Amino acid sequence: MASRKLLPTNLKPTLYRVRLEPNFDEQCFSGQVDIKYYESDETVEIEALEHFVVGENIKFVIEYRGNFTNDLAGFYQAHYTTDEDETEHHIAVTSMEPTYARQLDQLQRLIQAALEGRLSIRDAVGMSCDLRALVSAGTNKTSTLLDLCLSFKNMSDYHVWETIDKNLRAVQSAFRFQSPAVITALKKVVVDIIGSKSRELGWDISEDDDDTMVSFKASMFSVAGLAGDPEIVSAAKRMFAERVAGKENAINPSLWWETFGIVASYGGREELDDLFNIWKTSSNEDEEYLALECLGRASTDELVVRVLDLAFTKHVKDQDLYLLLWLMNSSTHGVERLWKWTKTNWDRVEKAVPVDMQGMTLGVVLDGLSTKNQMADVEGYFAERNTENYQQLLAQKMELMDVRRLWAERDLEDLTSWLVNHGYMEQSA
């Protein structure tokens, strides 16, 4: 996937106006975009028929034409039928906040169509992705997204369940720094929805399972286990104990990463030491590095510190530092400890880690942060530093942090009400 491109800081857009005209008969669309921006210095190069004047507003008008895509990216076409007359309806869909998806009654019709088998899997996935984008932008409420996840519980397609997982993870990430009651309640939602599917599928990998089914079983097992599903956590610990006892085939390779992560999340120092030993002694390179990655899921702040102490030692190669850190942002204590560690050790990171890996490493650190104080701390820390090697990434991560912050501030009451009304959380006094 191509990296995201951001405008230079001297370009300050003041207006975007986009017009789209879908043509379902010809499977294409056309439109026009008007862009006004203010140029604050002379560092911009653009081929034009006339000179621009520094300090004045500039307007671009771009006309375009394109075809609907055949996948769930860009601007694509979806269709569904109605109960009344079985008429097929066409809609143009994109993650750029489609007007149709903003209308709650129309959204509910689409959900119902999917549950009754009148909306294709492809369109159901696309609608789910679009709604997540709308909720994060503030156009729709978090409760609507959670309603969609519940409505899809009876669907069987792997890709639909992957979008359910992404939706739930997005909500958990946005509300990570709320009260323990909210965080616990969101885990209960995941256990209820994903845990039920995992138990239905099972987690025994057989020779008859195709690649999709293997991925389906592994994904649901991991997500439900990390949310604390008691049966799945117990199963992961049992397989891990057998592996530690010397039974090298106790864990199917397709479940190595999933099992290691669950055990690290719900185990203690003994389990973490066992995982460290697998990393150092495994005869299988894949198992070795998966164990290294999962150390970052350590269950307490004290254990996260213990894992971080492995950095810049003989145990972890400089180029492998990213692997050691990247799962630490999956827990609240991991996120906070990792940022504290980074502020103390970033000079060492810049000296030890290859330039092309510095941005990736910083991205892992910032992906979990989202509060106003955290954002101010990040801005203050990097204000006097040379960020040339990762300036674009830093700007992008700051923007995403702000999206999560605004989401949580905007929808906390809505989320809390939904959790209480659905029995996942008790009404506070």
PDB file of N, CA, C and O in Angstrom, residues 101-169:
ATOM      1  N   ALA A 101     -25.375   6.742   3.206  1.00  0.00           N
ATOM      2  CA  ALA A 101     -25.108   6.024   4.455  1.00  0.00           C
ATOM      3  C   ALA A 101     -25.354   6.890   5.678  1.00  0.00           C
ATOM      4  O   ALA A 101     -25.405   6.386   6.784  1.00  0.00           O
ATOM      5  N   ARG A 102     -25.489   8.205   5.492  1.00  0.00           N
ATOM      6  CA  ARG A 102     -25.752   9.073   6.631  1.00  0.00           C
ATOM      7  C   ARG A 102     -27.210   8.976   7.081  1.00  0.00           C
ATOM      8  O   ARG A 102     -27.545   9.373   8.182  1.00  0.00           O
ATOM      9  N   GLN A 103     -28.078   8.487   6.209  1.00  0.00           N
ATOM     10  CA  GLN A 103     -29.488   8.442   6.517  1.00  0.00           C
ATOM     11  C   GLN A 103     -29.794   7.164   7.278  1.00  0.00           C
ATOM     12  O   GLN A 103     -29.696   6.065   6.750  1.00  0.00           O
ATOM     13  N   LEU A 104     -30.191   7.309   8.539  1.00  0.00           N
ATOM     14  CA  LEU A 104     -30.341   6.161   9.414  1.00  0.00           C
ATOM     15  C   LEU A 104     -31.375   5.177   8.911  1.00  0.00           C
ATOM     16  O   LEU A 104     -31.183   3.967   8.977  1.00  0.00           O
ATOM     17  N   ASP A 105     -32.501   5.666   8.365  1.00  0.00           N
ATOM     18  CA  ASP A 105     -33.531   4.742   7.893  1.00  0.00           C
ATOM     19  C   ASP A 105     -33.043   3.924   6.713  1.00  0.00           C
ATOM     20  O   ASP A 105     -33.305   2.726   6.601  1.00  0.00           O
ATOM     21  N   GLN A 106     -32.282   4.557   5.828  1.00  0.00           N
ATOM     22  CA  GLN A 106     -31.724   3.826   4.691  1.00  0.00           C
ATOM     23  C   GLN A 106     -30.680   2.817   5.165  1.00  0.00           C
ATOM     24  O   GLN A 106     -30.595   1.702   4.647  1.00  0.00           O
ATOM     25  N   LEU A 107     -29.894   3.208   6.161  1.00  0.00           N
ATOM     26  CA  LEU A 107     -28.887   2.301   6.708  1.00  0.00           C
ATOM     27  C   LEU A 107     -29.550   1.064   7.294  1.00  0.00           C
ATOM     28  O   LEU A 107     -29.102  -0.063   7.076  1.00  0.00           O
ATOM     29  N   GLN A 108     -30.626   1.259   8.049  1.00  0.00           N
ATOM     30  CA  GLN A 108     -31.317   0.126   8.643  1.00  0.00           C
ATOM     31  C   GLN A 108     -31.892  -0.796   7.568  1.00  0.00           C
ATOM     32  O   GLN A 108     -31.919  -2.016   7.730  1.00  0.00           O
ATOM     33  N   ARG A 109     -32.350  -0.227   6.478  1.00  0.00           N
ATOM     34  CA  ARG A 109     -32.855  -1.063   5.379  1.00  0.00           C
ATOM     35  C   ARG A 109     -31.752  -1.919   4.787  1.00  0.00           C
ATOM     36  O   ARG A 109     -31.963  -3.087   4.447  1.00  0.00           O
ATOM     37  N   LEU A 110     -30.570  -1.316   4.649  1.00  0.00           N
ATOM     38  CA  LEU A 110     -29.437  -2.071   4.111  1.00  0.00           C
ATOM     39  C   LEU A 110     -29.031  -3.199   5.069  1.00  0.00           C
ATOM     40  O   LEU A 110     -28.719  -4.314   4.644  1.00  0.00           O
ATOM     41  N   ILE A 111     -29.036  -2.907   6.364  1.00  0.00           N
ATOM     42  CA  ILE A 111     -28.702  -3.931   7.356  1.00  0.00           C
ATOM     43  C   ILE A 111     -29.694  -5.080   7.277  1.00  0.00           C
ATOM     44  O   ILE A 111     -29.321  -6.263   7.265  1.00  0.00           O
ATOM     45  N   GLN A 112     -30.963  -4.739   7.215  1.00  0.00           N
ATOM     46  CA  GLN A 112     -31.986  -5.775   7.137  1.00  0.00           C
ATOM     47  C   GLN A 112     -31.849  -6.582   5.851  1.00  0.00           C
ATOM     48  O   GLN A 112     -32.035  -7.810   5.847  1.00  0.00           O
ATOM     49  N   ALA A 113     -31.534  -5.906   4.765  1.00  0.00           N
ATOM     50  CA  ALA A 113     -31.347  -6.604   3.490  1.00  0.00           C
ATOM     51  C   ALA A 113     -30.209  -7.608   3.585  1.00  0.00           C
ATOM     52  O   ALA A 113     -30.287  -8.722   3.053  1.00  0.00           O
ATOM     53  N   ALA A 114     -29.134  -7.226   4.275  1.00  0.00           N
ATOM     54  CA  ALA A 114     -27.996  -8.133   4.439  1.00  0.00           C
ATOM     55  C   ALA A 114     -28.381  -9.351   5.265  1.00  0.00           C
ATOM     56  O   ALA A 114     -28.040 -10.490   4.941  1.00  0.00           O
ATOM     57  N   LEU A 115     -29.118  -9.126   6.365  1.00  0.00           N
ATOM     58  CA  LEU A 115     -29.510 -10.235   7.238  1.00  0.00           C
ATOM     59  C   LEU A 115     -30.440 -11.204   6.538  1.00  0.00           C
ATOM     60  O   LEU A 115     -30.449 -12.405   6.831  1.00  0.00           O
ATOM     61  N   GLU A 116     -31.218 -10.709   5.605  1.00  0.00           N
ATOM     62  CA  GLU A 116     -32.169 -11.558   4.891  1.00  0.00           C
ATOM     63  C   GLU A 116     -31.597 -12.112   3.599  1.00  0.00           C
ATOM     64  O   GLU A 116     -32.315 -12.717   2.813  1.00  0.00           O
ATOM     65  N   GLY A 117     -30.312 -11.891   3.381  1.00  0.00           N
ATOM     66  CA  GLY A 117     -29.664 -12.446   2.194  1.00  0.00           C
ATOM     67  C   GLY A 117     -29.933 -11.683   0.919  1.00  0.00           C
ATOM     68  O   GLY A 117     -29.705 -12.190  -0.181  1.00  0.00           O
ATOM     69  N   ARG A 118     -30.421 -10.457   1.034  1.00  0.00           N
ATOM     70  CA  ARG A 118     -30.728  -9.650  -0.142  1.00  0.00           C
ATOM     71  C   ARG A 118     -29.662  -8.600  -0.426  1.00  0.00           C
ATOM     72  O   ARG A 118     -29.830  -7.754  -1.293  1.00  0.00           O
ATOM     73  N   LEU A 119     -28.572  -8.653   0.320  1.00  0.00           N
ATOM     74  CA  LEU A 119     -27.433  -7.766   0.095  1.00  0.00           C
ATOM     75  C   LEU A 119     -26.198  -8.642  -0.012  1.00  0.00           C
ATOM     76  O   LEU A 119     -25.961  -9.492   0.845  1.00  0.00           O
ATOM     77  N   SER A 120     -25.435  -8.472  -1.066  1.00  0.00           N
ATOM     78  CA  SER A 120     -24.283  -9.335  -1.266  1.00  0.00           C
ATOM     79  C   SER A 120     -23.247  -9.154  -0.161  1.00  0.00           C
ATOM     80  O   SER A 120     -23.202  -8.115   0.499  1.00  0.00           O
ATOM     81  N   ILE A 121     -22.420 -10.174   0.028  1.00  0.00           N
ATOM     82  CA  ILE A 121     -21.341 -10.090   1.015  1.00  0.00           C
ATOM     83  C   ILE A 121     -20.441  -8.910   0.702  1.00  0.00           C
ATOM     84  O   ILE A 121     -20.038  -8.158   1.594  1.00  0.00           O
ATOM     85  N   ARG A 122     -20.137  -8.729  -0.556  1.00  0.00           N
ATOM     86  CA  ARG A 122     -19.272  -7.632  -0.982  1.00  0.00           C
ATOM     87  C   ARG A 122     -19.860  -6.291  -0.555  1.00  0.00           C
ATOM     88  O   ARG A 122     -19.160  -5.407  -0.042  1.00  0.00           O
ATOM     89  N   ASP A 123     -21.156  -6.128  -0.771  1.00  0.00           N
ATOM     90  CA  ASP A 123     -21.795  -4.867  -0.421  1.00  0.00           C
ATOM     91  C   ASP A 123     -21.919  -4.701   1.087  1.00  0.00           C
ATOM     92  O   ASP A 123     -21.839  -3.588   1.611  1.00  0.00           O
ATOM     93  N   ALA A 124     -22.137  -5.814   1.801  1.00  0.00           N
ATOM     94  CA  ALA A 124     -22.227  -5.748   3.264  1.00  0.00           C
ATOM     95  C   ALA A 124     -20.906  -5.278   3.859  1.00  0.00           C
ATOM     96  O   ALA A 124     -20.874  -4.445   4.771  1.00  0.00           O
ATOM     97  N   VAL A 125     -19.807  -5.812   3.335  1.00  0.00           N
ATOM     98  CA  VAL A 125     -18.485  -5.413   3.818  1.00  0.00           C
ATOM     99  C   VAL A 125     -18.237  -3.940   3.506  1.00  0.00           C
ATOM    100  O   VAL A 125     -17.748  -3.184   4.347  1.00  0.00           O
ATOM    101  N   GLY A 126     -18.591  -3.525   2.300  1.00  0.00           N
ATOM    102  CA  GLY A 126     -18.387  -2.136   1.930  1.00  0.00           C
ATOM    103  C   GLY A 126     -19.187  -1.184   2.803  1.00  0.00           C
ATOM    104  O   GLY A 126     -18.686  -0.148   3.244  1.00  0.00           O
ATOM    105  N   MET A 127     -20.446  -1.541   3.078  1.00  0.00           N
ATOM    106  CA  MET A 127     -21.285  -0.709   3.932  1.00  0.00           C
ATOM    107  C   MET A 127     -20.688  -0.615   5.335  1.00  0.00           C
ATOM    108  O   MET A 127     -20.677   0.461   5.951  1.00  0.00           O
ATOM    109  N   SER A 128     -20.178  -1.724   5.837  1.00  0.00           N
ATOM    110  CA  SER A 128     -19.586  -1.741   7.175  1.00  0.00           C
ATOM    111  C   SER A 128     -18.366  -0.825   7.248  1.00  0.00           C
ATOM    112  O   SER A 128     -18.201  -0.062   8.205  1.00  0.00           O
ATOM    113  N   CYS A 129     -17.524  -0.906   6.242  1.00  0.00           N
ATOM    114  CA  CYS A 129     -16.328  -0.047   6.214  1.00  0.00           C
ATOM    115  C   CYS A 129     -16.712   1.428   6.131  1.00  0.00           C
ATOM    116  O   CYS A 129     -16.110   2.279   6.793  1.00  0.00           O
ATOM    117  N   ASP A 130     -17.712   1.725   5.320  1.00  0.00           N
ATOM    118  CA  ASP A 130     -18.149   3.109   5.184  1.00  0.00           C
ATOM    119  C   ASP A 130     -18.708   3.653   6.488  1.00  0.00           C
ATOM    120  O   ASP A 130     -18.439   4.800   6.865  1.00  0.00           O
ATOM    121  N   LEU A 131     -19.498   2.837   7.179  1.00  0.00           N
ATOM    122  CA  LEU A 131     -20.094   3.301   8.422  1.00  0.00           C
ATOM    123  C   LEU A 131     -19.014   3.584   9.458  1.00  0.00           C
ATOM    124  O   LEU A 131     -19.106   4.561  10.214  1.00  0.00           O
ATOM    125  N   ARG A 132     -17.977   2.735   9.511  1.00  0.00           N
ATOM    126  CA  ARG A 132     -16.882   2.986  10.451  1.00  0.00           C
ATOM    127  C   ARG A 132     -16.227   4.344  10.166  1.00  0.00           C
ATOM    128  O   ARG A 132     -15.918   5.098  11.089  1.00  0.00           O
ATOM    129  N   ALA A 133     -16.030   4.658   8.889  1.00  0.00           N
ATOM    130  CA  ALA A 133     -15.438   5.950   8.534  1.00  0.00           C
ATOM    131  C   ALA A 133     -16.350   7.105   8.942  1.00  0.00           C
ATOM    132  O   ALA A 133     -15.887   8.136   9.431  1.00  0.00           O
ATOM    133  N   LEU A 134     -17.654   6.923   8.763  1.00  0.00           N
ATOM    134  CA  LEU A 134     -18.607   7.972   9.124  1.00  0.00           C
ATOM    135  C   LEU A 134     -18.647   8.197  10.627  1.00  0.00           C
ATOM    136  O   LEU A 134     -18.740   9.332  11.097  1.00  0.00           O
ATOM    137  N   VAL A 135     -18.591   7.118  11.393  1.00  0.00           N
ATOM    138  CA  VAL A 135     -18.622   7.229  12.849  1.00  0.00           C
ATOM    139  C   VAL A 135     -17.364   7.931  13.356  1.00  0.00           C
ATOM    140  O   VAL A 135     -17.427   8.818  14.208  1.00  0.00           O
ATOM    141  N   SER A 136     -16.218   7.552  12.840  1.00  0.00           N
ATOM    142  CA  SER A 136     -14.968   8.173  13.294  1.00  0.00           C
ATOM    143  C   SER A 136     -14.924   9.649  12.932  1.00  0.00           C
ATOM    144  O   SER A 136     -14.299  10.456  13.624  1.00  0.00           O
ATOM    145  N   ALA A 137     -15.627  10.022  11.855  1.00  0.00           N
ATOM    146  CA  ALA A 137     -15.661  11.427  11.438  1.00  0.00           C
ATOM    147  C   ALA A 137     -16.732  12.219  12.166  1.00  0.00           C
ATOM    148  O   ALA A 137     -16.777  13.448  12.051  1.00  0.00           O
ATOM    149  N   GLY A 138     -17.612  11.531  12.893  1.00  0.00           N
ATOM    150  CA  GLY A 138     -18.634  12.224  13.656  1.00  0.00           C
ATOM    151  C   GLY A 138     -19.960  12.373  12.952  1.00  0.00           C
ATOM    152  O   GLY A 138     -20.893  12.997  13.476  1.00  0.00           O
ATOM    153  N   THR A 139     -20.100  11.799  11.758  1.00  0.00           N
ATOM    154  CA  THR A 139     -21.361  11.901  11.024  1.00  0.00           C
ATOM    155  C   THR A 139     -22.416  10.970  11.593  1.00  0.00           C
ATOM    156  O   THR A 139     -23.598  11.298  11.615  1.00  0.00           O
ATOM    157  N   ASN A 140     -22.006   9.785  12.021  1.00  0.00           N
ATOM    158  CA  ASN A 140     -22.901   8.825  12.666  1.00  0.00           C
ATOM    159  C   ASN A 140     -22.410   8.543  14.082  1.00  0.00           C
ATOM    160  O   ASN A 140     -21.275   8.870  14.434  1.00  0.00           O
ATOM    161  N   LYS A 141     -23.247   7.900  14.875  1.00  0.00           N
ATOM    162  CA  LYS A 141     -22.936   7.607  16.259  1.00  0.00           C
ATOM    163  C   LYS A 141     -22.287   6.232  16.417  1.00  0.00           C
ATOM    164  O   LYS A 141     -22.539   5.310  15.639  1.00  0.00           O
ATOM    165  N   THR A 142     -21.487   6.089  17.471  1.00  0.00           N
ATOM    166  CA  THR A 142     -20.846   4.812  17.779  1.00  0.00           C
ATOM    167  C   THR A 142     -21.881   3.717  17.996  1.00  0.00           C
ATOM    168  O   THR A 142     -21.678   2.560  17.615  1.00  0.00           O
ATOM    169  N   SER A 143     -23.001   4.062  18.603  1.00  0.00           N
ATOM    170  CA  SER A 143     -24.048   3.075  18.844  1.00  0.00           C
ATOM    171  C   SER A 143     -24.543   2.452  17.545  1.00  0.00           C
ATOM    172  O   SER A 143     -24.880   1.266  17.510  1.00  0.00           O
ATOM    173  N   THR A 144     -24.568   3.228  16.464  1.00  0.00           N
ATOM    174  CA  THR A 144     -24.996   2.701  15.173  1.00  0.00           C
ATOM    175  C   THR A 144     -24.022   1.650  14.673  1.00  0.00           C
ATOM    176  O   THR A 144     -24.423   0.606  14.135  1.00  0.00           O
ATOM    177  N   LEU A 145     -22.737   1.892  14.855  1.00  0.00           N
ATOM    178  CA  LEU A 145     -21.726   0.937  14.421  1.00  0.00           C
ATOM    179  C   LEU A 145     -21.821  -0.354  15.236  1.00  0.00           C
ATOM    180  O   LEU A 145     -21.696  -1.456  14.699  1.00  0.00           O
ATOM    181  N   LEU A 146     -22.044  -0.227  16.536  1.00  0.00           N
ATOM    182  CA  LEU A 146     -22.182  -1.412  17.378  1.00  0.00           C
ATOM    183  C   LEU A 146     -23.463  -2.176  17.046  1.00  0.00           C
ATOM    184  O   LEU A 146     -23.481  -3.410  17.079  1.00  0.00           O
ATOM    185  N   ASP A 147     -24.525  -1.461  16.721  1.00  0.00           N
ATOM    186  CA  ASP A 147     -25.753  -2.121  16.275  1.00  0.00           C
ATOM    187  C   ASP A 147     -25.497  -2.940  15.015  1.00  0.00           C
ATOM    188  O   ASP A 147     -26.018  -4.054  14.868  1.00  0.00           O
ATOM    189  N   LEU A 148     -24.698  -2.374  14.114  1.00  0.00           N
ATOM    190  CA  LEU A 148     -24.367  -3.101  12.883  1.00  0.00           C
ATOM    191  C   LEU A 148     -23.605  -4.381  13.203  1.00  0.00           C
ATOM    192  O   LEU A 148     -23.882  -5.443  12.630  1.00  0.00           O
ATOM    193  N   CYS A 149     -22.639  -4.306  14.127  1.00  0.00           N
ATOM    194  CA  CYS A 149     -21.878  -5.497  14.510  1.00  0.00           C
ATOM    195  C   CYS A 149     -22.801  -6.576  15.066  1.00  0.00           C
ATOM    196  O   CYS A 149     -22.670  -7.758  14.724  1.00  0.00           O
ATOM    197  N   LEU A 150     -23.734  -6.184  15.922  1.00  0.00           N
ATOM    198  CA  LEU A 150     -24.683  -7.150  16.470  1.00  0.00           C
ATOM    199  C   LEU A 150     -25.578  -7.722  15.380  1.00  0.00           C
ATOM    200  O   LEU A 150     -25.904  -8.917  15.386  1.00  0.00           O
ATOM    201  N   SER A 151     -25.974  -6.888  14.433  1.00  0.00           N
ATOM    202  CA  SER A 151     -26.866  -7.332  13.370  1.00  0.00           C
ATOM    203  C   SER A 151     -26.210  -8.357  12.454  1.00  0.00           C
ATOM    204  O   SER A 151     -26.892  -9.172  11.832  1.00  0.00           O
ATOM    205  N   PHE A 152     -24.888  -8.310  12.359  1.00  0.00           N
ATOM    206  CA  PHE A 152     -24.162  -9.232  11.484  1.00  0.00           C
ATOM    207  C   PHE A 152     -23.763 -10.535  12.182  1.00  0.00           C
ATOM    208  O   PHE A 152     -23.074 -11.358  11.593  1.00  0.00           O
ATOM    209  N   LYS A 153     -24.168 -10.727  13.444  1.00  0.00           N
ATOM    210  CA  LYS A 153     -23.727 -11.906  14.197  1.00  0.00           C
ATOM    211  C   LYS A 153     -24.080 -13.229  13.528  1.00  0.00           C
ATOM    212  O   LYS A 153     -23.356 -14.216  13.689  1.00  0.00           O
ATOM    213  N   ASN A 154     -25.157 -13.263  12.795  1.00  0.00           N
ATOM    214  CA  ASN A 154     -25.610 -14.519  12.194  1.00  0.00           C
ATOM    215  C   ASN A 154     -25.051 -14.752  10.797  1.00  0.00           C
ATOM    216  O   ASN A 154     -25.383 -15.757  10.161  1.00  0.00           O
ATOM    217  N   MET A 155     -24.246 -13.848  10.317  1.00  0.00           N
ATOM    218  CA  MET A 155     -23.641 -14.027   8.994  1.00  0.00           C
ATOM    219  C   MET A 155     -22.444 -14.965   9.105  1.00  0.00           C
ATOM    220  O   MET A 155     -21.818 -15.075  10.154  1.00  0.00           O
ATOM    221  N   SER A 156     -22.140 -15.632   8.024  1.00  0.00           N
ATOM    222  CA  SER A 156     -21.131 -16.696   8.078  1.00  0.00           C
ATOM    223  C   SER A 156     -19.858 -16.395   7.300  1.00  0.00           C
ATOM    224  O   SER A 156     -18.862 -17.101   7.462  1.00  0.00           O
ATOM    225  N   ASP A 157     -19.858 -15.358   6.492  1.00  0.00           N
ATOM    226  CA  ASP A 157     -18.699 -15.105   5.635  1.00  0.00           C
ATOM    227  C   ASP A 157     -17.525 -14.532   6.428  1.00  0.00           C
ATOM    228  O   ASP A 157     -17.682 -13.631   7.257  1.00  0.00           O
ATOM    229  N   TYR A 158     -16.346 -15.050   6.147  1.00  0.00           N
ATOM    230  CA  TYR A 158     -15.124 -14.636   6.840  1.00  0.00           C
ATOM    231  C   TYR A 158     -14.868 -13.139   6.693  1.00  0.00           C
ATOM    232  O   TYR A 158     -14.493 -12.456   7.660  1.00  0.00           O
ATOM    233  N   HIS A 159     -15.080 -12.596   5.495  1.00  0.00           N
ATOM    234  CA  HIS A 159     -14.768 -11.197   5.255  1.00  0.00           C
ATOM    235  C   HIS A 159     -15.691 -10.274   6.043  1.00  0.00           C
ATOM    236  O   HIS A 159     -15.270  -9.197   6.495  1.00  0.00           O
ATOM    237  N   VAL A 160     -16.935 -10.682   6.221  1.00  0.00           N
ATOM    238  CA  VAL A 160     -17.846  -9.896   7.053  1.00  0.00           C
ATOM    239  C   VAL A 160     -17.344  -9.876   8.487  1.00  0.00           C
ATOM    240  O   VAL A 160     -17.337  -8.828   9.151  1.00  0.00           O
ATOM    241  N   TRP A 161     -16.884 -11.024   8.973  1.00  0.00           N
ATOM    242  CA  TRP A 161     -16.395 -11.095  10.355  1.00  0.00           C
ATOM    243  C   TRP A 161     -15.096 -10.327  10.544  1.00  0.00           C
ATOM    244  O   TRP A 161     -14.840  -9.786  11.621  1.00  0.00           O
ATOM    245  N   GLU A 162     -14.301 -10.246   9.516  1.00  0.00           N
ATOM    246  CA  GLU A 162     -13.096  -9.424   9.595  1.00  0.00           C
ATOM    247  C   GLU A 162     -13.459  -7.942   9.747  1.00  0.00           C
ATOM    248  O   GLU A 162     -12.804  -7.208  10.495  1.00  0.00           O
ATOM    249  N   THR A 163     -14.512  -7.501   9.064  1.00  0.00           N
ATOM    250  CA  THR A 163     -14.916  -6.106   9.221  1.00  0.00           C
ATOM    251  C   THR A 163     -15.551  -5.874  10.592  1.00  0.00           C
ATOM    252  O   THR A 163     -15.386  -4.789  11.170  1.00  0.00           O
ATOM    253  N   ILE A 164     -16.269  -6.869  11.123  1.00  0.00           N
ATOM    254  CA  ILE A 164     -16.795  -6.747  12.484  1.00  0.00           C
ATOM    255  C   ILE A 164     -15.639  -6.555  13.461  1.00  0.00           C
ATOM    256  O   ILE A 164     -15.680  -5.695  14.346  1.00  0.00           O
ATOM    257  N   ASP A 165     -14.595  -7.364  13.304  1.00  0.00           N
ATOM    258  CA  ASP A 165     -13.406  -7.248  14.163  1.00  0.00           C
ATOM    259  C   ASP A 165     -12.785  -5.858  14.046  1.00  0.00           C
ATOM    260  O   ASP A 165     -12.461  -5.218  15.055  1.00  0.00           O
ATOM    261  N   LYS A 166     -12.620  -5.368  12.820  1.00  0.00           N
ATOM    262  CA  LYS A 166     -12.023  -4.047  12.618  1.00  0.00           C
ATOM    263  C   LYS A 166     -12.877  -2.952  13.257  1.00  0.00           C
ATOM    264  O   LYS A 166     -12.352  -1.997  13.841  1.00  0.00           O
ATOM    265  N   ASN A 167     -14.194  -3.089  13.138  1.00  0.00           N
ATOM    266  CA  ASN A 167     -15.081  -2.093  13.738  1.00  0.00           C
ATOM    267  C   ASN A 167     -14.945  -2.075  15.253  1.00  0.00           C
ATOM    268  O   ASN A 167     -14.854  -1.008  15.873  1.00  0.00           O
ATOM    269  N   LEU A 168     -14.938  -3.255  15.856  1.00  0.00           N
ATOM    270  CA  LEU A 168     -14.835  -3.341  17.312  1.00  0.00           C
ATOM    271  C   LEU A 168     -13.473  -2.839  17.792  1.00  0.00           C
ATOM    272  O   LEU A 168     -13.375  -2.158  18.822  1.00  0.00           O
ATOM    273  N   ARG A 169     -12.412  -3.161  17.065  1.00  0.00           N
ATOM    274  CA  ARG A 169     -11.084  -2.689  17.447  1.00  0.00           C
ATOM    275  C   ARG A 169     -10.981  -1.173  17.334  1.00  0.00           C
ATOM    276  O   ARG A 169     -10.317  -0.519  18.146  1.00  0.00           O
TER     277      ARG A 169
END
